[in-house]
Short mmCIF file of C-alpha atoms in Angstrom, two decimals:
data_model
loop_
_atom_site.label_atom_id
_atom_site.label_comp_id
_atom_site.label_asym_id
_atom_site.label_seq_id
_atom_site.Cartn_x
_atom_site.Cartn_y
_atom_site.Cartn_z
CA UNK A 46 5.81 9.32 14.05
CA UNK A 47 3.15 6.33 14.21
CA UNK A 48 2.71 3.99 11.08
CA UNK A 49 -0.77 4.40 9.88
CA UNK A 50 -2.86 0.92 10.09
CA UNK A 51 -2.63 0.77 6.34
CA UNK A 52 1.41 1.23 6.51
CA UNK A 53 1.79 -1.65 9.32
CA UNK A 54 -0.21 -3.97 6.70
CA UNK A 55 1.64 -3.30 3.91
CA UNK A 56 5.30 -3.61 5.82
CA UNK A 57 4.31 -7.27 7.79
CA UNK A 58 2.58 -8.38 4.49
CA UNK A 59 5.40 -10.71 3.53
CA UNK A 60 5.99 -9.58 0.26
CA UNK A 61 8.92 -6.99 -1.54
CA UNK A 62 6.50 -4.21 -1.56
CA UNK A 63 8.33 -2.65 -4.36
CA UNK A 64 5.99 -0.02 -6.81
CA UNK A 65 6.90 2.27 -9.52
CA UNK A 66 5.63 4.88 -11.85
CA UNK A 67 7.66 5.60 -14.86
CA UNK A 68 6.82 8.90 -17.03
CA UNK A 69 8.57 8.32 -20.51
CA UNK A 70 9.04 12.19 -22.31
CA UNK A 71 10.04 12.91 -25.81
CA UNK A 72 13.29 14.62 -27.06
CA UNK A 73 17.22 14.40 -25.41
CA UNK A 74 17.90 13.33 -22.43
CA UNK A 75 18.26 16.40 -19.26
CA UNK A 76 21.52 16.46 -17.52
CA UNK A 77 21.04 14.46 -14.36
CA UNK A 78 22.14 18.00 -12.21
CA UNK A 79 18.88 19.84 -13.73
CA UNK A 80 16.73 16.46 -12.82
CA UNK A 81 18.06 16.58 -8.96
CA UNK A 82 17.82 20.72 -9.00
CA UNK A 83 14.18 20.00 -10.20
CA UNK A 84 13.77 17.20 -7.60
CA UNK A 85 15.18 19.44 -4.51
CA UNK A 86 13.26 22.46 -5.38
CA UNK A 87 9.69 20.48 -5.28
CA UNK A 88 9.87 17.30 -3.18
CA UNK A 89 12.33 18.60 -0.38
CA UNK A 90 9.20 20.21 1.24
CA UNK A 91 7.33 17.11 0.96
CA UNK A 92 8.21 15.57 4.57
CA UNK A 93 7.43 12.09 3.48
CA UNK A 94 9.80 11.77 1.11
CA UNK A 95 12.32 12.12 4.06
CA UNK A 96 11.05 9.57 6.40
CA UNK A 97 13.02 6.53 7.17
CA UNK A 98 11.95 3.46 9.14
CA UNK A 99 13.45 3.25 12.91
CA UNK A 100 12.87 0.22 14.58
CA UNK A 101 14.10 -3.61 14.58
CA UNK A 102 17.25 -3.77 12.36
CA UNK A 103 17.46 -5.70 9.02
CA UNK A 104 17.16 -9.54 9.79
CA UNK A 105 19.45 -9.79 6.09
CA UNK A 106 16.34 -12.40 5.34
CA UNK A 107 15.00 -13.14 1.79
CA UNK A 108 13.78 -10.19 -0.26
CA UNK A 109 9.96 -11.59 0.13
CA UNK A 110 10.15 -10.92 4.15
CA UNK A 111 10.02 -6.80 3.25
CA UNK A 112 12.83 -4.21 5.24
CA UNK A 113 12.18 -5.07 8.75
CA UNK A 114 11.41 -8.07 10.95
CA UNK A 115 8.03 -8.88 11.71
CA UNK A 116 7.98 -8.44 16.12
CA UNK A 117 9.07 -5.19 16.78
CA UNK A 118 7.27 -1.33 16.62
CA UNK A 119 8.67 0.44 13.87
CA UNK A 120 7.89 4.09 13.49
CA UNK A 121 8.52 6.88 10.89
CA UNK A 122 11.90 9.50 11.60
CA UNK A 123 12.71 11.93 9.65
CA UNK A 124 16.96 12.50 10.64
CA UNK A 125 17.01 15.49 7.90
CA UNK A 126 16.57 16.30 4.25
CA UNK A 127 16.48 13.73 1.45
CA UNK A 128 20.17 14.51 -0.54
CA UNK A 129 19.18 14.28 -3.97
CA UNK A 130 22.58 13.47 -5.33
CA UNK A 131 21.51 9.58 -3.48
CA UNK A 132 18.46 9.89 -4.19
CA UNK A 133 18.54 10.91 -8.48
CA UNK A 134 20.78 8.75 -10.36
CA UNK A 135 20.99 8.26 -14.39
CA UNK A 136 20.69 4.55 -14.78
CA UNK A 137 22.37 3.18 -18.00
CA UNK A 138 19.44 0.63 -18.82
CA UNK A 139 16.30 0.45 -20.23
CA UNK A 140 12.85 1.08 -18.11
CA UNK A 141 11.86 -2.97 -18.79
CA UNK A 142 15.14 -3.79 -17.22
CA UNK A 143 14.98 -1.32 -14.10
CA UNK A 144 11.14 -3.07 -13.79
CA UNK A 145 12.52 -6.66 -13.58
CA UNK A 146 15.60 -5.77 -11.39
CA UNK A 147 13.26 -3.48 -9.20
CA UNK A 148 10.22 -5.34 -8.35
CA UNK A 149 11.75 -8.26 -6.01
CA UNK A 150 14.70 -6.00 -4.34
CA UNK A 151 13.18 -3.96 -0.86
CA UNK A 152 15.15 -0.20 -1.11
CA UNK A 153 17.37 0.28 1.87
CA UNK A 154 15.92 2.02 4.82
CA UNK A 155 19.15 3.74 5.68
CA UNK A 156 17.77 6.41 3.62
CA UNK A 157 14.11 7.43 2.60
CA UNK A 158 13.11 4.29 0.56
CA UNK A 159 12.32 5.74 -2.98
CA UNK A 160 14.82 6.56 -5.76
CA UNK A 161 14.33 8.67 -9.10
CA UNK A 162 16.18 7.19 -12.09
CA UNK A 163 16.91 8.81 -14.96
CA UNK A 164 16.60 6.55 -18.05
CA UNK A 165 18.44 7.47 -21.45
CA UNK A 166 17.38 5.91 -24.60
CA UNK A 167 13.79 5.13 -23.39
CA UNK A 168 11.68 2.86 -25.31
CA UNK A 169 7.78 3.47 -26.07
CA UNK A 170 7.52 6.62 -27.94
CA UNK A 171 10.20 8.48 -25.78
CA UNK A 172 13.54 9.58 -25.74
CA UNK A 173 14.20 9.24 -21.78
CA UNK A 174 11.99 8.49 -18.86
CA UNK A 175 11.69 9.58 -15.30
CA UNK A 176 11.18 6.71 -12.92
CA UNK A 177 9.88 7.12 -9.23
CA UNK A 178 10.64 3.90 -7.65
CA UNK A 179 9.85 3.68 -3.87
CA UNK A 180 8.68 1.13 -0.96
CA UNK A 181 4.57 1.17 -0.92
CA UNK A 182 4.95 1.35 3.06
CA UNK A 183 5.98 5.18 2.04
CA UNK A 184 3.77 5.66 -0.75
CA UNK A 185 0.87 4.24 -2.55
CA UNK A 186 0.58 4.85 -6.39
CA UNK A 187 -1.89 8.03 -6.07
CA UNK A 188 1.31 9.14 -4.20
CA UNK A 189 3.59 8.70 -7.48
CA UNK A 190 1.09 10.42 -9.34
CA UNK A 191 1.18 13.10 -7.36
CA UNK A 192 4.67 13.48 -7.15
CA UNK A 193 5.64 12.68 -10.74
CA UNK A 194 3.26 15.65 -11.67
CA UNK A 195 4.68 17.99 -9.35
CA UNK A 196 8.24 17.29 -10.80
CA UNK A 197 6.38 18.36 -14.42
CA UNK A 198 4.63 21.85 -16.05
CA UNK A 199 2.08 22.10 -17.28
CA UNK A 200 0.43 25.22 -19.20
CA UNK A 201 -3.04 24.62 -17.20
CA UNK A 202 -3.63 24.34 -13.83
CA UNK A 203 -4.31 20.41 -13.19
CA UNK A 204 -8.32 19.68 -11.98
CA UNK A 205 -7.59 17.51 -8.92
CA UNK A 206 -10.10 14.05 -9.49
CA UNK A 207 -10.26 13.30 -5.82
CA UNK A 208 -14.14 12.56 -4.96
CA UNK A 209 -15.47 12.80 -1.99
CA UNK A 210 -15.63 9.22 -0.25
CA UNK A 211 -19.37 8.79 0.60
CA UNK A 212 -20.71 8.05 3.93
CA UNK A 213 -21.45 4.40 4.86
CA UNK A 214 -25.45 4.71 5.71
CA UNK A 215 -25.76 1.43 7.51
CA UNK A 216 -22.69 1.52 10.45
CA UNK A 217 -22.38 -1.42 11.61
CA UNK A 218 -24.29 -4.05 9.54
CA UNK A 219 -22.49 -2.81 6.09
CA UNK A 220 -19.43 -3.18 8.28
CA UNK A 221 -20.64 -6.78 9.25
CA UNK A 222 -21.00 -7.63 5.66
CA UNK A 223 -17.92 -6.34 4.52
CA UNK A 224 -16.23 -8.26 6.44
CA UNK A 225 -18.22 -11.54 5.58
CA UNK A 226 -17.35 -10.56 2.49
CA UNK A 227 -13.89 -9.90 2.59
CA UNK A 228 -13.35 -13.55 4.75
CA UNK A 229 -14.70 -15.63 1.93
CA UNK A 230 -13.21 -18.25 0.90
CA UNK A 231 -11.20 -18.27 -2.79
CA UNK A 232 -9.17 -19.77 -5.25
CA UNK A 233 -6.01 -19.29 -5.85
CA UNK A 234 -3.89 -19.75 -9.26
CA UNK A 235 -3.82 -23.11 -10.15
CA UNK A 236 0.04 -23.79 -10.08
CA UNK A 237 1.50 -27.06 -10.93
CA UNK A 238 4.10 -26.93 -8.22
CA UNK A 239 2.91 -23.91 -6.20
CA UNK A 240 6.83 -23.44 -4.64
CA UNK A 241 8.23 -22.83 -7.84
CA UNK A 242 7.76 -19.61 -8.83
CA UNK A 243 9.56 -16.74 -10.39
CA UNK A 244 9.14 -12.60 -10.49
CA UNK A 245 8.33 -11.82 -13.63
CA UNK A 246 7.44 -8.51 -15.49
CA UNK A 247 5.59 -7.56 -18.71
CA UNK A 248 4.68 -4.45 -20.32
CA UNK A 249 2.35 -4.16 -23.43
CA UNK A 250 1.04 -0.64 -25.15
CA UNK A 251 -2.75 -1.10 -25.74
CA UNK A 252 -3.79 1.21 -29.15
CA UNK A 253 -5.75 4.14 -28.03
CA UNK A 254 -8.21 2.93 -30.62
CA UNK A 255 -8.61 -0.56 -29.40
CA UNK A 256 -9.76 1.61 -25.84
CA UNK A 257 -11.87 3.65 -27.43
CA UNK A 258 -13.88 0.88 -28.94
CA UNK A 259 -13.65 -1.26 -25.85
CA UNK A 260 -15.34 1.57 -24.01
CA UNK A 261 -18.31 1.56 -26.08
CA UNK A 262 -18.87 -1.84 -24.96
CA UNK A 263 -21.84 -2.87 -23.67
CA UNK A 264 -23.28 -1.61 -26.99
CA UNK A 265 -26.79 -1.48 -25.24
CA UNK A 266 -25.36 0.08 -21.52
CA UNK A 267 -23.72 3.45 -20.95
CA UNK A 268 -20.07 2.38 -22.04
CA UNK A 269 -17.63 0.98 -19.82
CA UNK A 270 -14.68 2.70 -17.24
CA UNK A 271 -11.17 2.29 -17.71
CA UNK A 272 -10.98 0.46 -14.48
CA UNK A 273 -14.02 -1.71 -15.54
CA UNK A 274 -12.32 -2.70 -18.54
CA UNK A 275 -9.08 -4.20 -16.92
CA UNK A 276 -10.41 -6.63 -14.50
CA UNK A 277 -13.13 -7.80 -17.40
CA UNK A 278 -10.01 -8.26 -19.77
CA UNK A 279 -8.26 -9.89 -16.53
CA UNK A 280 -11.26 -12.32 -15.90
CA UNK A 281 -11.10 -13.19 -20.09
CA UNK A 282 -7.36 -13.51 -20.06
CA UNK A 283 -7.56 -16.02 -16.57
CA UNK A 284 -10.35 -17.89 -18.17
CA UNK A 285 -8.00 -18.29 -21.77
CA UNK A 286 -5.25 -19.43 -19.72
CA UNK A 287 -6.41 -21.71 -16.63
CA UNK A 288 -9.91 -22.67 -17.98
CA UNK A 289 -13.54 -22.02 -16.01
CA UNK A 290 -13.20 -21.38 -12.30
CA UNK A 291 -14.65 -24.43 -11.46
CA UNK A 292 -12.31 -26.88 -12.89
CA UNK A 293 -9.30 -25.41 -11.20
CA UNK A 294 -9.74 -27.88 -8.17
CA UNK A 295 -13.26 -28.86 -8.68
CA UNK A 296 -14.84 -26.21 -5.94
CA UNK A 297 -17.51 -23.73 -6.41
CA UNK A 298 -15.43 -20.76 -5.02
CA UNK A 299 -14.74 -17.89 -7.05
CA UNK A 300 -11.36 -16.52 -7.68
CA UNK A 301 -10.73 -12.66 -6.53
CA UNK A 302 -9.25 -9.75 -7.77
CA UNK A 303 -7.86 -6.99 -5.53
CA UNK A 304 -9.48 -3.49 -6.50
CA UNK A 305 -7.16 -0.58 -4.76
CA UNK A 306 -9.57 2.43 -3.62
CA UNK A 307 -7.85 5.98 -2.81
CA UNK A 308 -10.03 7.26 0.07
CA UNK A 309 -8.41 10.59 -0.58
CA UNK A 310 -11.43 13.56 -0.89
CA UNK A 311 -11.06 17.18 -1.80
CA UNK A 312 -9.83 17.95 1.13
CA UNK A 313 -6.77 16.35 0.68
CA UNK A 314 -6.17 15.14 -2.55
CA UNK A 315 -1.84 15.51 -2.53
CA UNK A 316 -1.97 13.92 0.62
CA UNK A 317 1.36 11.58 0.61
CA UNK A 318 1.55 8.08 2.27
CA UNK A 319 -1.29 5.51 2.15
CA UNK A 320 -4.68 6.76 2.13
CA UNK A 321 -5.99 3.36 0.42
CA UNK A 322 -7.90 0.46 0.96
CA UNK A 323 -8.52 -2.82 -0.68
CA UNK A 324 -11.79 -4.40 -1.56
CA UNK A 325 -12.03 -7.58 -2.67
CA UNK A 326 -14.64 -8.32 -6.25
CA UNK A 327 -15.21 -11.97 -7.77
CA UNK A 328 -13.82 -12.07 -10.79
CA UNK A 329 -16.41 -13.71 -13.61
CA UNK A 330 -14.28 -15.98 -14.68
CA UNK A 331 -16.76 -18.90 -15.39
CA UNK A 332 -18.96 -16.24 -17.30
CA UNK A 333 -19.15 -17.24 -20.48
CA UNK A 334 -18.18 -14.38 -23.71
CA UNK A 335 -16.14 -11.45 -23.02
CA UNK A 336 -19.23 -8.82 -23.19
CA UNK A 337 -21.24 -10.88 -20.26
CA UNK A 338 -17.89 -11.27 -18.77
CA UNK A 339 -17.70 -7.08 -18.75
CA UNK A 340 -21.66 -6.94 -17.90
CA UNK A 341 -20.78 -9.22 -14.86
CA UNK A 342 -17.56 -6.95 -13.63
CA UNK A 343 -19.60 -3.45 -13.86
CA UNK A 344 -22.16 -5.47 -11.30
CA UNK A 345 -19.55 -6.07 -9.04
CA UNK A 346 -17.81 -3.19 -9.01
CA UNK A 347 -20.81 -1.00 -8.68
CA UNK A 348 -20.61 -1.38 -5.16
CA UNK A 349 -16.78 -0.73 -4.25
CA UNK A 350 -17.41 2.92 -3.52
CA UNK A 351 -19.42 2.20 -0.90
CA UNK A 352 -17.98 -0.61 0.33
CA UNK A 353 -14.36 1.47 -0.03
CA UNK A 354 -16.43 4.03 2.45
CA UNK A 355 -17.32 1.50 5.07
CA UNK A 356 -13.25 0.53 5.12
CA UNK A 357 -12.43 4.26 5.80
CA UNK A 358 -15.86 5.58 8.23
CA UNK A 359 -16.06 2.24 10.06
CA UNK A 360 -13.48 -0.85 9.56
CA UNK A 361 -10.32 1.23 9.76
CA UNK A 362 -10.92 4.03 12.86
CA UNK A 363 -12.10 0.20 14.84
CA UNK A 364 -9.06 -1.13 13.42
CA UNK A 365 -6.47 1.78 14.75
CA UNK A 366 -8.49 2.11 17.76
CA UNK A 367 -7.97 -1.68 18.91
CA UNK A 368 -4.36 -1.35 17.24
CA UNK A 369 -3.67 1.76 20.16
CA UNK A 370 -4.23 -1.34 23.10
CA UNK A 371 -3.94 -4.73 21.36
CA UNK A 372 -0.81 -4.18 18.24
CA UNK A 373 -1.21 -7.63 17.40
CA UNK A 374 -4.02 -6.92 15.31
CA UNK A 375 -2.46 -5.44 12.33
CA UNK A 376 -0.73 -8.88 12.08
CA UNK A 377 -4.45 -10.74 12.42
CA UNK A 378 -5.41 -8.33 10.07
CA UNK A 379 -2.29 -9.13 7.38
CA UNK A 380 -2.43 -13.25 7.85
CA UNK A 381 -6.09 -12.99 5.71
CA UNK A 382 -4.00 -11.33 2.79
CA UNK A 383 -0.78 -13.46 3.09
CA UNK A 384 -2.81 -16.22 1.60
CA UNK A 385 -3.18 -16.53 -2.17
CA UNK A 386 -6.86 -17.87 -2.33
CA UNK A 387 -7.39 -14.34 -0.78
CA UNK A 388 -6.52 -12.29 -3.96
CA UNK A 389 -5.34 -14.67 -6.97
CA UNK A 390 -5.16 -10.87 -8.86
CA UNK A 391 -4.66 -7.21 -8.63
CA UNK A 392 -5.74 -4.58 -10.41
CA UNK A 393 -5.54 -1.14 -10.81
CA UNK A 394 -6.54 1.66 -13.38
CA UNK A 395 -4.84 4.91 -12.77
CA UNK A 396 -4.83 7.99 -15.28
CA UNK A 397 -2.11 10.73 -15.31
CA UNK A 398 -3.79 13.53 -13.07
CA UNK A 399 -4.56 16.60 -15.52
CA UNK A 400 -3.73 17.68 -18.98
CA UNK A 401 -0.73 17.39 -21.03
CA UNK A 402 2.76 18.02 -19.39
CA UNK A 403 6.31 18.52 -19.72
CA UNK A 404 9.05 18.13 -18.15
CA UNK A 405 12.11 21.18 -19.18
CA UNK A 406 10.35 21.39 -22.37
CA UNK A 407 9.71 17.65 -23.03
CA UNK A 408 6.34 16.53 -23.84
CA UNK A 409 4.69 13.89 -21.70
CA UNK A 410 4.83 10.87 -23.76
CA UNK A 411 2.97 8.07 -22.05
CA UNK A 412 3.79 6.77 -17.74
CA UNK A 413 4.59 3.17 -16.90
CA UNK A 414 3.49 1.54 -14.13
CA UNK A 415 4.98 -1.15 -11.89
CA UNK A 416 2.47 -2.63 -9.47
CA UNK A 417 3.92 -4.72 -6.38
CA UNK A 418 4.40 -8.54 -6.53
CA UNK A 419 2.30 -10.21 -4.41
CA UNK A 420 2.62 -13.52 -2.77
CA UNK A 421 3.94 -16.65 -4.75
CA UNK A 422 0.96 -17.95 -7.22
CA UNK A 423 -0.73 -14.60 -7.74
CA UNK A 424 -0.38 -11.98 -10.47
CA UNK A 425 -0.90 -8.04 -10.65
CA UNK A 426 -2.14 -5.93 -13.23
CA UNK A 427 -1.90 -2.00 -13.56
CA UNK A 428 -2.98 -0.13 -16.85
CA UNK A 429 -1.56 3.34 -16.94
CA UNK A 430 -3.50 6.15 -18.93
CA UNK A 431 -1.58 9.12 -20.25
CA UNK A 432 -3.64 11.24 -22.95
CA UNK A 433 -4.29 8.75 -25.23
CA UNK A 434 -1.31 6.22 -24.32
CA UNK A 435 -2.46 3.25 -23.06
CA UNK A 436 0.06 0.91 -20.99
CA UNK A 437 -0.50 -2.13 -19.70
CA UNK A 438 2.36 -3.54 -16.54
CA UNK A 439 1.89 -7.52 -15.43
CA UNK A 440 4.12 -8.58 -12.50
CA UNK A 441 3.45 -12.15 -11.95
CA UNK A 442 4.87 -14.05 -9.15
CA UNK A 443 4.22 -17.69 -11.24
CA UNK A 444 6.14 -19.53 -14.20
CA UNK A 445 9.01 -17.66 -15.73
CA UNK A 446 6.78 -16.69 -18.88
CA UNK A 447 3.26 -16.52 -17.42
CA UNK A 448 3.75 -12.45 -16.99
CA UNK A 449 3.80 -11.80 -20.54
CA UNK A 450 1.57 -14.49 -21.42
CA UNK A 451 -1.44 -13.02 -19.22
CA UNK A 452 -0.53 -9.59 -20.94
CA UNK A 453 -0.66 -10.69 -24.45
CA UNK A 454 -4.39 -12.61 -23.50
CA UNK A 455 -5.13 -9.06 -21.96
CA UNK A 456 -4.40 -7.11 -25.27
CA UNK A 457 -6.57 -10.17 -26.66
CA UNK A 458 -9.48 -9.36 -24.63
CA UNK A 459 -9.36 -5.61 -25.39
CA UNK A 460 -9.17 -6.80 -29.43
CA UNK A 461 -12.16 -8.78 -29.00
CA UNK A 462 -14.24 -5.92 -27.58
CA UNK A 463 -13.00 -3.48 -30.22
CA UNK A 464 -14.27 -5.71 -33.34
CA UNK A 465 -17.69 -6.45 -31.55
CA UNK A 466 -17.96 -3.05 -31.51
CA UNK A 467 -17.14 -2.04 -35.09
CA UNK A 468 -20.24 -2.08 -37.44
CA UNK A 469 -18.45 -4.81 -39.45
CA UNK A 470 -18.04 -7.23 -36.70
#
């Protein structure tokens, strides 16, 4: 079975490709045997989460090259069923410790690469979590959603939030611009010694009511989106720890953020694999005050649906078509991205998909996500909504303590918004 374009680019992008989703439940732990009974009976259908790799062998390189070697067509088998005795294991450590030892490792591809730990003892609010960890070449994180609520009741039937993607209107001139846009130049991080870095995770609960103020901000505009919120606070917390754009190394360029977009519609909104794209949004850094700062991200990200549309109706069917004759262009295509200046962030919202759940009686608690590491010098963000839990997940690929340092200055930024927005302030 082929790798879709958007699989090749994620397994040549040089980097461990390692995600997660963690949902953290309240009360005892479940015996592991009820966890894997619960794990056979809805994912062995799935046939995804039974694909391997087949192609080139493990080169044994460093954990940034990803599972295979770079030459080489690699395709998806599927030799059987998953076994979810491998696959479901009770790990005796806590969820910021499976993060840390997670996020720089690539799974083996001798099996499917994703693994379901069970985690006693869990920390924020819970008693245990449930966490899906798997390569992003087999799944993107709408894909752990998805799965991580299928493993889970719920006593209403969930509304799926898939949109339909909307049409790009101008062909091949919004395609044109696109990808003017997406080949401008940026700034990267500015490291001190840019070889010496370190993977590095931090996770930080955000107070529901510190959202719910934020969200009022502007005061004077229609309120602000989850996913608006992060890469404002991301933009304040860059700003509090580098300084203005412009002083980084004295050039006008901007610095970007990576927005994911799932291009999934009603039609197929469980779909499994990668149906995502990545547009690329200035971050307004150099914008002085945190509520211009937010004005200045809602601007920009006002047009990522439609640019997200001309990825999927134009960019990507010209992409697999020259892929078919010329496979040296998903490698073209990946050398933009390897490149720090191309995405000095990352940053994605994602909410738990429907109402409250349970898992054997547990309550849903709050998820946990862990968003990939990226090239050396570059950091991600992913803020997890569950009800009103609030999570925040840095994985920074910079200085040993820059992780939780750009988490605590996002908390900041989120604190700031809340007290403009109480009548006191």
């Amino acid at each position: 079975m082929r790798l879709s374009c958007a699989d090749e680019m994620l397994l040549l992008n040089g980097c461990p490709g390692v995600i997660g989703l963690a949902a953290v439940f309240s009360g005892e732990q479940p015996d592991v045997d009820q966890v894997r009974a619960r794990v056979a009976e809805r994912w062995t259908g799935l046939e995804r989460m039974s694909c391997v790799l087949d192609g080139p062998p493990d080169d044994g390189g460093t954990a940034r090259r990803g599972p295979f070697r770079r030459r080489g067509r690699v395709r998806w088998a599927v030799p059987g069923p998953f076994d979810p005795a491998v696959h479901v294991t009770v790990t005796g450590t806590e969820l910021d410790d499976l993060w840390a030892r997670s996020v720089d490792r690539p799974l083996t591809c001798a099996v499917p690469p994703w693994r379901l730990h069970v985690i006693p003892g869990a920390a924020y609010g819970g008693g245990f979590a449930l966490a899906l960890v798997a390569q992003h070449v087999l799944l993107d994180g709408r894909s752990l959603a998805t799965l991580m609520r299928l493993l889970t009741d719920s006593p209403v039937a969930a509304r799926e939030s898939a949109r339909s993607v909307p049409l790009a209107r101008t062909g091949l001139r919004a395609a044109g611009r696109e990808l003017r846009a997406m080949a401008a130049i940026g700034q990267a991080l500015p490291m001190r010694t840019p070889g010496d870095t370190y993977a590095s995770v931090a996770v930080s609960e955000l107070p529901a009511h510190l959202v719910r103020s934020a969200r009022r901000q502007p005061a004077d505009g229609r309120g602000a989106t989850l996913n608006e919120l992060l890469v404002g606070a991301v933009a304040g917390a860059l700003r509090a720890s580098y300084g203005p754009v412009r002083g980084w190394r004295q050039r006008e360029e901007p610095a970007y953020t990576a927005v994911p977009c799932d291009l999934r519609t009603r039609a197929n909104p469980r779909e499994l694999g990668n149906t995502l794209t990545v547009v690329r949004v200035p971050l307004p850094v150099d914008v002085d005050g945190p509520v211009a700062r937010l004005r200045a991200c809602q601007a920009a990200l006002a047009s990522v649906p439609e640019r997200a549309a001309v990825h999927a109706g134009v960019l990507f069917p010209a992409a697999e078509a020259v892929r078919r004759t010329g496979p040296w262009v998903t490698g073209l295509l990946t050398d933009r991205g390897r490149r720090s200046c191309f995405a000095a962030t990352a940053t994605t919202a994602m909410k738990w998909p429907g109402g409250s759940s349970t898992f054997e009686g547990r309550r849903l608690v709050r998820t946990v996500g862990l968003p990939p590491l990226q090239h050396p010098g570059t950091v991600s963000f992913a803020l997890a909504q569950a009800g009103d839990a609030f999570t925040l997940t840095v994985v920074g690929n910079l200085r040993r303590d820059d992780a939780r340092r750009l988490a605590d200055a996002v908390v900041t930024e989120f604190d700031t918004w809340a007290r403009m927005a109480t009548p006191s302030a």
